[in-house]
PDB file of C-alpha atoms in Angstrom:
ATOM      1  CA  MET A   9       0.003   0.000   0.007  1.00 50.00           C
ATOM      2  CA  ASP A  10       2.907   2.346   0.708  1.00 58.00           C
ATOM      3  CA  LYS A  11       4.172   1.791  -2.828  1.00 65.00           C
ATOM      4  CA  LEU A  12       0.743   2.583  -4.270  1.00 63.00           C
ATOM      5  CA  GLY A  13       0.585   5.779  -2.275  1.00 61.00           C
ATOM      6  CA  LYS A  14       3.952   6.909  -3.590  1.00 71.00           C
ATOM      7  CA  LEU A  15       3.136   6.497  -7.269  1.00 74.00           C
ATOM      8  CA  PRO A  16       3.477   9.709  -9.299  1.00 78.00           C
ATOM      9  CA  SER A  17       0.111  11.448  -9.805  1.00 75.00           C
ATOM     10  CA  GLY A  18       0.439  11.086 -13.579  1.00 79.00           C
ATOM     11  CA  ILE A  19       0.652   7.292 -13.321  1.00 83.00           C
ATOM     12  CA  ILE A  20      -2.247   7.156 -10.883  1.00 79.00           C
ATOM     13  CA  GLU A  21      -4.321   9.271 -13.272  1.00 80.00           C
ATOM     14  CA  THR A  22      -3.490   6.935 -16.177  1.00 84.00           C
ATOM     15  CA  ILE A  23      -4.491   3.870 -14.143  1.00 83.00           C
ATOM     16  CA  LEU A  24      -7.803   5.388 -13.108  1.00 83.00           C
ATOM     17  CA  CYS A  25      -8.639   6.532 -16.640  1.00 82.00           C
ATOM     18  CA  LEU A  26      -8.316   2.910 -17.816  1.00 84.00           C
ATOM     19  CA  LEU A  27     -10.877   1.692 -15.269  1.00 81.00           C
ATOM     20  CA  PRO A  28     -14.678   1.863 -15.525  1.00 81.00           C
ATOM     21  CA  ILE A  29     -15.858   4.800 -13.440  1.00 83.00           C
ATOM     22  CA  GLN A  30     -17.345   2.587 -10.701  1.00 81.00           C
ATOM     23  CA  GLU A  31     -14.078   0.655 -10.353  1.00 83.00           C
ATOM     24  CA  ALA A  32     -12.170   3.945 -10.259  1.00 82.00           C
ATOM     25  CA  ALA A  33     -14.409   5.149  -7.424  1.00 81.00           C
ATOM     26  CA  ARG A  34     -13.750   1.930  -5.483  1.00 80.00           C
ATOM     27  CA  THR A  35     -10.019   2.722  -5.356  1.00 80.00           C
ATOM     28  CA  SER A  36     -10.886   5.308  -2.712  1.00 76.00           C
ATOM     29  CA  ILE A  37     -10.715   2.497  -0.101  1.00 76.00           C
ATOM     30  CA  LEU A  38      -7.093   1.567  -0.945  1.00 74.00           C
ATOM     31  CA  SER A  39      -5.553   4.228   1.274  1.00 71.00           C
ATOM     32  CA  LYS A  40      -5.967   7.805   2.465  1.00 73.00           C
ATOM     33  CA  GLU A  41      -3.730   8.953  -0.380  1.00 71.00           C
ATOM     34  CA  TRP A  42      -6.038   7.309  -2.937  1.00 75.00           C
ATOM     35  CA  ARG A  43      -9.314   8.440  -1.383  1.00 77.00           C
ATOM     36  CA  TYR A  44      -9.928  11.411  -3.680  1.00 80.00           C
ATOM     37  CA  HIS A  45      -7.742  10.600  -6.680  1.00 82.00           C
ATOM     38  CA  TRP A  46     -10.708   9.230  -8.661  1.00 85.00           C
ATOM     39  CA  THR A  47     -12.528  12.568  -8.353  1.00 87.00           C
ATOM     40  CA  LYS A  48      -9.807  14.259 -10.407  1.00 87.00           C
ATOM     41  CA  ILE A  49      -9.576  11.973 -13.460  1.00 90.00           C
ATOM     42  CA  PRO A  50      -9.928  14.059 -16.659  1.00 92.00           C
ATOM     43  CA  LYS A  51     -11.560  11.318 -18.747  1.00 92.00           C
ATOM     44  CA  LEU A  52     -15.103  10.199 -17.924  1.00 93.00           C
ATOM     45  CA  VAL A  53     -16.886   7.381 -19.775  1.00 92.00           C
ATOM     46  CA  PHE A  54     -20.501   6.364 -19.103  1.00 92.00           C
ATOM     47  CA  ILE A  55     -22.076   3.468 -21.007  1.00 89.00           C
ATOM     48  CA  GLU A  56     -25.615   2.316 -20.307  1.00 83.00           C
ATOM     49  CA  GLU A  57     -24.708  -1.356 -20.753  1.00 74.00           C
ATOM     50  CA  ASP A  58     -22.158  -1.115 -17.956  1.00 66.00           C
ATOM     51  CA  ALA A  59     -23.402  -2.393 -14.610  1.00 53.00           C
ATOM     52  CA  PHE A  60     -24.134   0.617 -12.440  1.00 59.00           C
ATOM     53  CA  GLU A  61     -25.211  -1.411  -9.445  1.00 52.00           C
ATOM     54  CA  VAL A  62     -27.259   0.283  -6.731  1.00 45.00           C
ATOM     55  CA  SER A  63     -27.213  -1.400  -3.347  1.00 41.00           C
ATOM     56  CA  THR A  64     -30.421  -1.889  -1.376  1.00 36.00           C
ATOM     57  CA  HIS A  65     -28.757  -2.109   2.035  1.00 40.00           C
ATOM     58  CA  GLY A  66     -27.341   0.910   3.834  1.00 41.00           C
ATOM     59  CA  ASP A  67     -24.107  -0.828   4.811  1.00 45.00           C
ATOM     60  CA  GLU A  68     -23.294  -1.746   1.185  1.00 46.00           C
ATOM     61  CA  LEU A  69     -23.372   1.719  -0.320  1.00 47.00           C
ATOM     62  CA  SER A  70     -20.722   2.541  -2.892  1.00 49.00           C
ATOM     63  CA  VAL A  71     -19.045   5.916  -3.160  1.00 48.00           C
ATOM     64  CA  LEU A  72     -21.584   6.902  -5.818  1.00 49.00           C
ATOM     65  CA  GLU A  73     -24.560   6.039  -3.555  1.00 50.00           C
ATOM     66  CA  GLN A  74     -23.655   7.478  -0.184  1.00 50.00           C
ATOM     67  CA  THR A  75     -26.108  10.384  -0.426  1.00 43.00           C
ATOM     68  CA  PHE A  76     -29.023   8.204  -1.543  1.00 43.00           C
ATOM     69  CA  ASP A  77     -30.410   7.318   1.892  1.00 45.00           C
ATOM     70  CA  ARG A  78     -33.635   5.394   1.141  1.00 49.00           C
ATOM     71  CA  PRO A  79     -33.065   1.750   0.127  1.00 49.00           C
ATOM     72  CA  SER A  80     -36.597   1.404  -1.266  1.00 47.00           C
ATOM     73  CA  GLU A  81     -35.924   4.205  -3.770  1.00 49.00           C
ATOM     74  CA  ARG A  82     -32.585   2.713  -4.782  1.00 51.00           C
ATOM     75  CA  LYS A  83     -34.247  -0.644  -5.438  1.00 50.00           C
ATOM     76  CA  MET A  84     -36.876   0.888  -7.717  1.00 47.00           C
ATOM     77  CA  MET A  85     -34.427   2.777  -9.913  1.00 57.00           C
ATOM     78  CA  THR A  86     -34.385   1.749 -13.599  1.00 73.00           C
ATOM     79  CA  ASN A  87     -31.077   1.128 -15.329  1.00 76.00           C
ATOM     80  CA  LYS A  88     -31.338   4.481 -17.075  1.00 82.00           C
ATOM     81  CA  CYS A  89     -32.014   6.233 -13.788  1.00 84.00           C
ATOM     82  CA  LYS A  90     -29.027   4.473 -12.266  1.00 83.00           C
ATOM     83  CA  LEU A  91     -26.867   5.740 -15.086  1.00 87.00           C
ATOM     84  CA  PHE A  92     -28.049   9.330 -14.711  1.00 90.00           C
ATOM     85  CA  TYR A  93     -27.702   9.107 -10.962  1.00 87.00           C
ATOM     86  CA  ALA A  94     -24.124   7.877 -11.299  1.00 87.00           C
ATOM     87  CA  ILE A  95     -23.280  10.674 -13.755  1.00 92.00           C
ATOM     88  CA  TYR A  96     -24.769  13.362 -11.506  1.00 92.00           C
ATOM     89  CA  GLN A  97     -22.897  12.027  -8.470  1.00 89.00           C
ATOM     90  CA  VAL A  98     -19.595  11.939 -10.314  1.00 91.00           C
ATOM     91  CA  LEU A  99     -20.027  15.458 -11.700  1.00 92.00           C
ATOM     92  CA  LEU A 100     -21.039  16.704  -8.266  1.00 91.00           C
ATOM     93  CA  VAL A 101     -17.835  15.541  -6.547  1.00 89.00           C
ATOM     94  CA  HIS A 102     -15.468  15.882  -9.501  1.00 91.00           C
ATOM     95  CA  GLU A 103     -12.556  18.251  -9.036  1.00 90.00           C
ATOM     96  CA  GLY A 104     -10.343  19.740 -11.704  1.00 87.00           C
ATOM     97  CA  PRO A 105     -10.808  19.743 -15.476  1.00 93.00           C
ATOM     98  CA  ILE A 106     -12.805  17.238 -17.531  1.00 95.00           C
ATOM     99  CA  ASN A 107     -10.910  16.900 -20.818  1.00 95.00           C
ATOM    100  CA  GLU A 108     -12.836  13.981 -22.337  1.00 96.00           C
ATOM    101  CA  PHE A 109     -16.443  12.931 -21.826  1.00 96.00           C
ATOM    102  CA  THR A 110     -18.257   9.933 -23.352  1.00 96.00           C
ATOM    103  CA  LEU A 111     -21.929   9.038 -23.019  1.00 95.00           C
ATOM    104  CA  CYS A 112     -23.381   5.952 -24.714  1.00 94.00           C
ATOM    105  CA  MET A 113     -26.998   4.995 -24.167  1.00 91.00           C
ATOM    106  CA  GLU A 114     -30.444   4.446 -25.682  1.00 89.00           C
ATOM    107  CA  VAL A 115     -32.528   7.591 -26.037  1.00 88.00           C
ATOM    108  CA  ASP A 116     -35.289   8.815 -28.301  1.00 80.00           C
ATOM    109  CA  GLY A 117     -36.083  12.505 -28.746  1.00 82.00           C
ATOM    110  CA  SER A 118     -35.356  15.156 -26.179  1.00 85.00           C
ATOM    111  CA  CYS A 119     -33.908  14.184 -22.794  1.00 91.00           C
ATOM    112  CA  VAL A 120     -33.686  16.846 -20.099  1.00 93.00           C
ATOM    113  CA  GLU A 121     -31.175  14.811 -18.077  1.00 94.00           C
ATOM    114  CA  ILE A 122     -28.701  14.756 -20.958  1.00 95.00           C
ATOM    115  CA  ASP A 123     -29.418  18.434 -21.633  1.00 95.00           C
ATOM    116  CA  HIS A 124     -28.373  19.212 -18.057  1.00 95.00           C
ATOM    117  CA  ILE A 125     -25.186  17.153 -18.419  1.00 96.00           C
ATOM    118  CA  ILE A 126     -24.140  18.974 -21.595  1.00 96.00           C
ATOM    119  CA  HIS A 127     -24.984  22.310 -20.003  1.00 95.00           C
ATOM    120  CA  HIS A 128     -22.784  21.424 -17.020  1.00 95.00           C
ATOM    121  CA  LEU A 129     -19.916  20.475 -19.314  1.00 95.00           C
ATOM    122  CA  SER A 130     -20.255  23.776 -21.214  1.00 93.00           C
ATOM    123  CA  LYS A 131     -19.866  25.622 -17.912  1.00 92.00           C
ATOM    124  CA  LYS A 132     -16.671  23.705 -17.091  1.00 87.00           C
ATOM    125  CA  LYS A 133     -15.038  25.096 -20.246  1.00 90.00           C
ATOM    126  CA  THR A 134     -12.405  22.311 -20.266  1.00 94.00           C
ATOM    127  CA  VAL A 135     -13.876  19.532 -22.424  1.00 96.00           C
ATOM    128  CA  LYS A 136     -11.759  18.943 -25.528  1.00 97.00           C
ATOM    129  CA  ILE A 137     -13.175  15.579 -26.654  1.00 97.00           C
ATOM    130  CA  LEU A 138     -16.917  14.864 -26.542  1.00 97.00           C
ATOM    131  CA  LYS A 139     -18.472  11.584 -27.667  1.00 97.00           C
ATOM    132  CA  LEU A 140     -22.259  11.238 -27.694  1.00 97.00           C
ATOM    133  CA  ASP A 141     -23.308   7.793 -28.924  1.00 95.00           C
ATOM    134  CA  PHE A 142     -27.050   7.229 -28.854  1.00 94.00           C
ATOM    135  CA  ASN A 143     -29.211   4.371 -29.999  1.00 90.00           C
ATOM    136  CA  GLY A 144     -32.109   6.534 -31.105  1.00 87.00           C
ATOM    137  CA  SER A 145     -32.478  10.189 -32.059  1.00 90.00           C
ATOM    138  CA  TYR A 146     -31.458  12.646 -29.348  1.00 94.00           C
ATOM    139  CA  ARG A 147     -32.188  16.295 -30.062  1.00 94.00           C
ATOM    140  CA  LEU A 148     -29.026  18.238 -29.283  1.00 94.00           C
ATOM    141  CA  PRO A 149     -29.459  21.252 -26.980  1.00 93.00           C
ATOM    142  CA  LEU A 150     -28.234  24.759 -27.709  1.00 91.00           C
ATOM    143  CA  SER A 151     -25.675  24.472 -24.910  1.00 92.00           C
ATOM    144  CA  LEU A 152     -23.647  22.125 -27.141  1.00 93.00           C
ATOM    145  CA  PHE A 153     -22.589  25.133 -29.202  1.00 91.00           C
ATOM    146  CA  SER A 154     -21.080  26.733 -26.083  1.00 91.00           C
ATOM    147  CA  LEU A 155     -18.351  24.090 -25.938  1.00 93.00           C
ATOM    148  CA  HIS A 156     -15.862  26.433 -27.614  1.00 92.00           C
ATOM    149  CA  GLN A 157     -12.792  24.499 -26.485  1.00 94.00           C
ATOM    150  CA  LEU A 158     -13.730  21.254 -28.280  1.00 96.00           C
ATOM    151  CA  THR A 159     -11.092  19.778 -30.571  1.00 97.00           C
ATOM    152  CA  GLU A 160     -12.885  16.477 -31.296  1.00 97.00           C
ATOM    153  CA  LEU A 161     -16.647  15.925 -31.526  1.00 97.00           C
ATOM    154  CA  TYR A 162     -18.281  12.541 -32.182  1.00 97.00           C
ATOM    155  CA  LEU A 163     -22.065  12.403 -32.631  1.00 96.00           C
ATOM    156  CA  ASN A 164     -24.131   9.293 -33.275  1.00 95.00           C
ATOM    157  CA  GLY A 165     -27.939   9.173 -33.356  1.00 93.00           C
ATOM    158  CA  CYS A 166     -28.399  12.924 -32.924  1.00 93.00           C
ATOM    159  CA  VAL A 167     -30.844  15.509 -34.254  1.00 92.00           C
ATOM    160  CA  LEU A 168     -29.277  18.839 -35.195  1.00 89.00           C
ATOM    161  CA  ASP A 169     -32.016  21.328 -36.003  1.00 85.00           C
ATOM    162  CA  HIS A 170     -31.065  24.449 -34.082  1.00 79.00           C
ATOM    163  CA  GLN A 171     -30.042  27.734 -35.659  1.00 73.00           C
ATOM    164  CA  PRO A 172     -27.964  29.338 -32.866  1.00 70.00           C
ATOM    165  CA  SER A 173     -26.903  32.963 -33.284  1.00 68.00           C
ATOM    166  CA  SER A 174     -23.281  31.839 -33.035  1.00 71.00           C
ATOM    167  CA  ILE A 175     -21.469  28.494 -33.263  1.00 74.00           C
ATOM    168  CA  GLY A 176     -18.128  28.548 -31.474  1.00 75.00           C
ATOM    169  CA  PHE A 177     -16.279  25.517 -32.800  1.00 89.00           C
ATOM    170  CA  GLY A 178     -13.177  27.421 -33.843  1.00 89.00           C
ATOM    171  CA  SER A 179     -10.856  24.878 -32.170  1.00 94.00           C
ATOM    172  CA  LEU A 180     -12.483  21.774 -33.661  1.00 95.00           C
ATOM    173  CA  THR A 181     -10.112  19.612 -35.739  1.00 96.00           C
ATOM    174  CA  THR A 182     -12.134  16.340 -35.874  1.00 96.00           C
ATOM    175  CA  LEU A 183     -15.869  16.029 -36.484  1.00 96.00           C
ATOM    176  CA  ASN A 184     -17.526  12.613 -36.837  1.00 96.00           C
ATOM    177  CA  MET A 185     -21.314  12.455 -37.345  1.00 93.00           C
ATOM    178  CA  GLN A 186     -23.107   9.130 -37.744  1.00 92.00           C
ATOM    179  CA  GLU A 187     -26.848   8.626 -38.262  1.00 90.00           C
ATOM    180  CA  ILE A 188     -27.685  12.322 -37.949  1.00 89.00           C
ATOM    181  CA  TRP A 189     -30.898  14.189 -38.666  1.00 89.00           C
ATOM    182  CA  THR A 190     -30.373  17.748 -39.843  1.00 87.00           C
ATOM    183  CA  TYR A 191     -30.883  20.261 -42.685  1.00 83.00           C
ATOM    184  CA  ASP A 192     -28.359  21.063 -45.396  1.00 82.00           C
ATOM    185  CA  LYS A 193     -28.169  24.749 -44.399  1.00 83.00           C
ATOM    186  CA  THR A 194     -27.686  23.838 -40.745  1.00 85.00           C
ATOM    187  CA  LEU A 195     -24.900  21.440 -41.658  1.00 85.00           C
ATOM    188  CA  LEU A 196     -23.217  24.036 -43.866  1.00 85.00           C
ATOM    189  CA  ARG A 197     -23.385  26.665 -41.122  1.00 85.00           C
ATOM    190  CA  LEU A 198     -21.886  24.210 -38.630  1.00 88.00           C
ATOM    191  CA  LEU A 199     -19.007  23.331 -40.956  1.00 88.00           C
ATOM    192  CA  SER A 200     -18.381  26.998 -41.746  1.00 86.00           C
ATOM    193  CA  SER A 201     -17.695  27.624 -38.053  1.00 87.00           C
ATOM    194  CA  CYS A 202     -15.022  24.883 -37.924  1.00 89.00           C
ATOM    195  CA  THR A 203     -12.159  26.870 -39.407  1.00 88.00           C
ATOM    196  CA  LEU A 204      -9.459  24.457 -38.159  1.00 93.00           C
ATOM    197  CA  LEU A 205     -11.234  21.250 -39.213  1.00 93.00           C
ATOM    198  CA  LYS A 206      -8.879  18.549 -40.527  1.00 94.00           C
ATOM    199  CA  ARG A 207     -10.938  15.354 -40.333  1.00 94.00           C
ATOM    200  CA  LEU A 208     -14.623  15.109 -41.250  1.00 93.00           C
ATOM    201  CA  THR A 209     -16.871  12.052 -41.371  1.00 91.00           C
ATOM    202  CA  ILE A 210     -20.591  12.316 -42.209  1.00 88.00           C
ATOM    203  CA  ASN A 211     -22.788   9.244 -42.423  1.00 85.00           C
ATOM    204  CA  SER A 212     -26.538   9.846 -42.449  1.00 76.00           C
ATOM    205  CA  ASP A 213     -27.357   6.194 -43.157  1.00 72.00           C
ATOM    206  CA  GLY A 214     -30.199   5.696 -40.689  1.00 64.00           C
ATOM    207  CA  GLY A 215     -30.691   9.468 -40.440  1.00 67.00           C
ATOM    208  CA  THR A 216     -31.578  12.204 -42.921  1.00 74.00           C
ATOM    209  CA  ILE A 217     -30.194  15.467 -44.265  1.00 74.00           C
ATOM    210  CA  ASP A 218     -33.151  17.426 -45.616  1.00 71.00           C
ATOM    211  CA  GLU A 219     -32.807  19.973 -48.399  1.00 64.00           C
ATOM    212  CA  ILE A 220     -34.169  23.427 -47.630  1.00 58.00           C
ATOM    213  CA  GLY A 221     -31.713  25.328 -49.828  1.00 60.00           C
ATOM    214  CA  ASP A 222     -29.546  24.919 -52.907  1.00 65.00           C
ATOM    215  CA  LEU A 223     -26.507  23.315 -51.279  1.00 65.00           C
ATOM    216  CA  THR A 224     -23.863  22.175 -53.739  1.00 67.00           C
ATOM    217  CA  MET A 225     -20.567  20.373 -53.381  1.00 67.00           C
ATOM    218  CA  ALA A 226     -18.856  23.669 -54.172  1.00 73.00           C
ATOM    219  CA  ASP A 227     -20.523  25.183 -51.084  1.00 75.00           C
ATOM    220  CA  LEU A 228     -19.365  22.246 -48.993  1.00 75.00           C
ATOM    221  CA  PHE A 229     -15.733  22.387 -50.088  1.00 76.00           C
ATOM    222  CA  GLU A 230     -15.677  26.164 -49.751  1.00 79.00           C
ATOM    223  CA  CYS A 231     -15.843  25.778 -45.971  1.00 79.00           C
ATOM    224  CA  LEU A 232     -13.482  22.787 -45.886  1.00 82.00           C
ATOM    225  CA  ARG A 233     -10.347  24.347 -47.312  1.00 79.00           C
ATOM    226  CA  GLY A 234      -8.067  22.887 -44.650  1.00 85.00           C
ATOM    227  CA  ILE A 235      -9.550  19.403 -44.674  1.00 88.00           C
ATOM    228  CA  GLU A 236      -7.109  16.481 -44.803  1.00 90.00           C
ATOM    229  CA  TYR A 237      -9.460  13.498 -44.321  1.00 90.00           C
ATOM    230  CA  LEU A 238     -13.008  13.469 -45.678  1.00 88.00           C
ATOM    231  CA  THR A 239     -15.668  10.743 -45.696  1.00 86.00           C
ATOM    232  CA  ILE A 240     -19.267  11.481 -46.667  1.00 82.00           C
ATOM    233  CA  TRP A 241     -22.026   8.918 -46.977  1.00 79.00           C
ATOM    234  CA  CYS A 242     -25.490  10.373 -47.311  1.00 65.00           C
ATOM    235  CA  PHE A 243     -28.198  10.462 -49.968  1.00 54.00           C
ATOM    236  CA  ILE A 244     -28.237  14.201 -50.541  1.00 50.00           C
ATOM    237  CA  PHE A 245     -24.570  14.355 -51.512  1.00 48.00           C
ATOM    238  CA  LEU A 246     -24.751  11.246 -53.683  1.00 43.00           C
ATOM    239  CA  VAL A 247     -27.473  12.998 -55.671  1.00 36.00           C
ATOM    240  CA  ILE A 248     -25.437  16.190 -55.964  1.00 36.00           C
ATOM    241  CA  ILE A 249     -22.323  14.334 -57.069  1.00 35.00           C
ATOM    242  CA  SER A 250     -24.176  12.565 -59.840  1.00 31.00           C
ATOM    243  CA  ALA A 251     -25.921  15.738 -61.059  1.00 30.00           C
TER     244      ALA A 251
END
C-alpha cells in the first residue's frame, strides 16, 4: 500500500482513466492517499450497458450512492435512472478539469437529463473531446454550441435542427457524425464555423439530411479548405455528385 501511495500522480491518473468509473471510485478505499484521486480523473466514460449497481442495504453503499439514503428508492431505480444518478454524483464531486467525456445509451427525442449534463460540461469550459453515442435520435441542446474548447466531436444518433446565433467551434479539428438528422443549411453553417477542421466524417445512413436550400458540393468544399481526411455517406450528396 505504501508503494501505491507513492506512485506519481500522472501514473495514478493513467491507471484510473483505464478503469470503468465505478471501479475507479472503489479505489478510494485503498488508502488515504487514494481516497480522492478518482474525483480528479480528466476522462469520464459512461455506457448504459455497464453495470451501475445500486445497493439496497445501507451498509453496502458505494461511493456513488452514499447520499441516496432510502433503500426502497434505490431498489426501484431503472437502469437508465441508475446511469443518470451515477453521472450526477460523479459530476457533483469531480474536481479539476474534464478533458474527455463519453456518453453511450439508448434515447429517443429530447432528454432533459442529458441536456443538463451537456450544459454542465459547457460551464466547465475544459472539455476537448466529446463523444455522444445514442441508439435513437437525441435532439441536441443549444448548450452544445457553447463548448468552444472542443477539438474532437463525435455524434451518433443525434438531431441537429437548431439555428444558434453563433457557433463557437473554432478549435475543432475532428468532427464525426453518424446517423444524424439535420438540414443542409444547418450542416453548412456548422461546418463553416469549424475553421481548423482537418478530419470530417458524415454518415446519415439511418438518419436524414433534408434539403431546404440549394446546397452544392462547391458550397461544401468552400468551408473545408483545410480538410485532410473526408468521408461522406449520405443520400443528398450522392445525388449532388451525380448531377
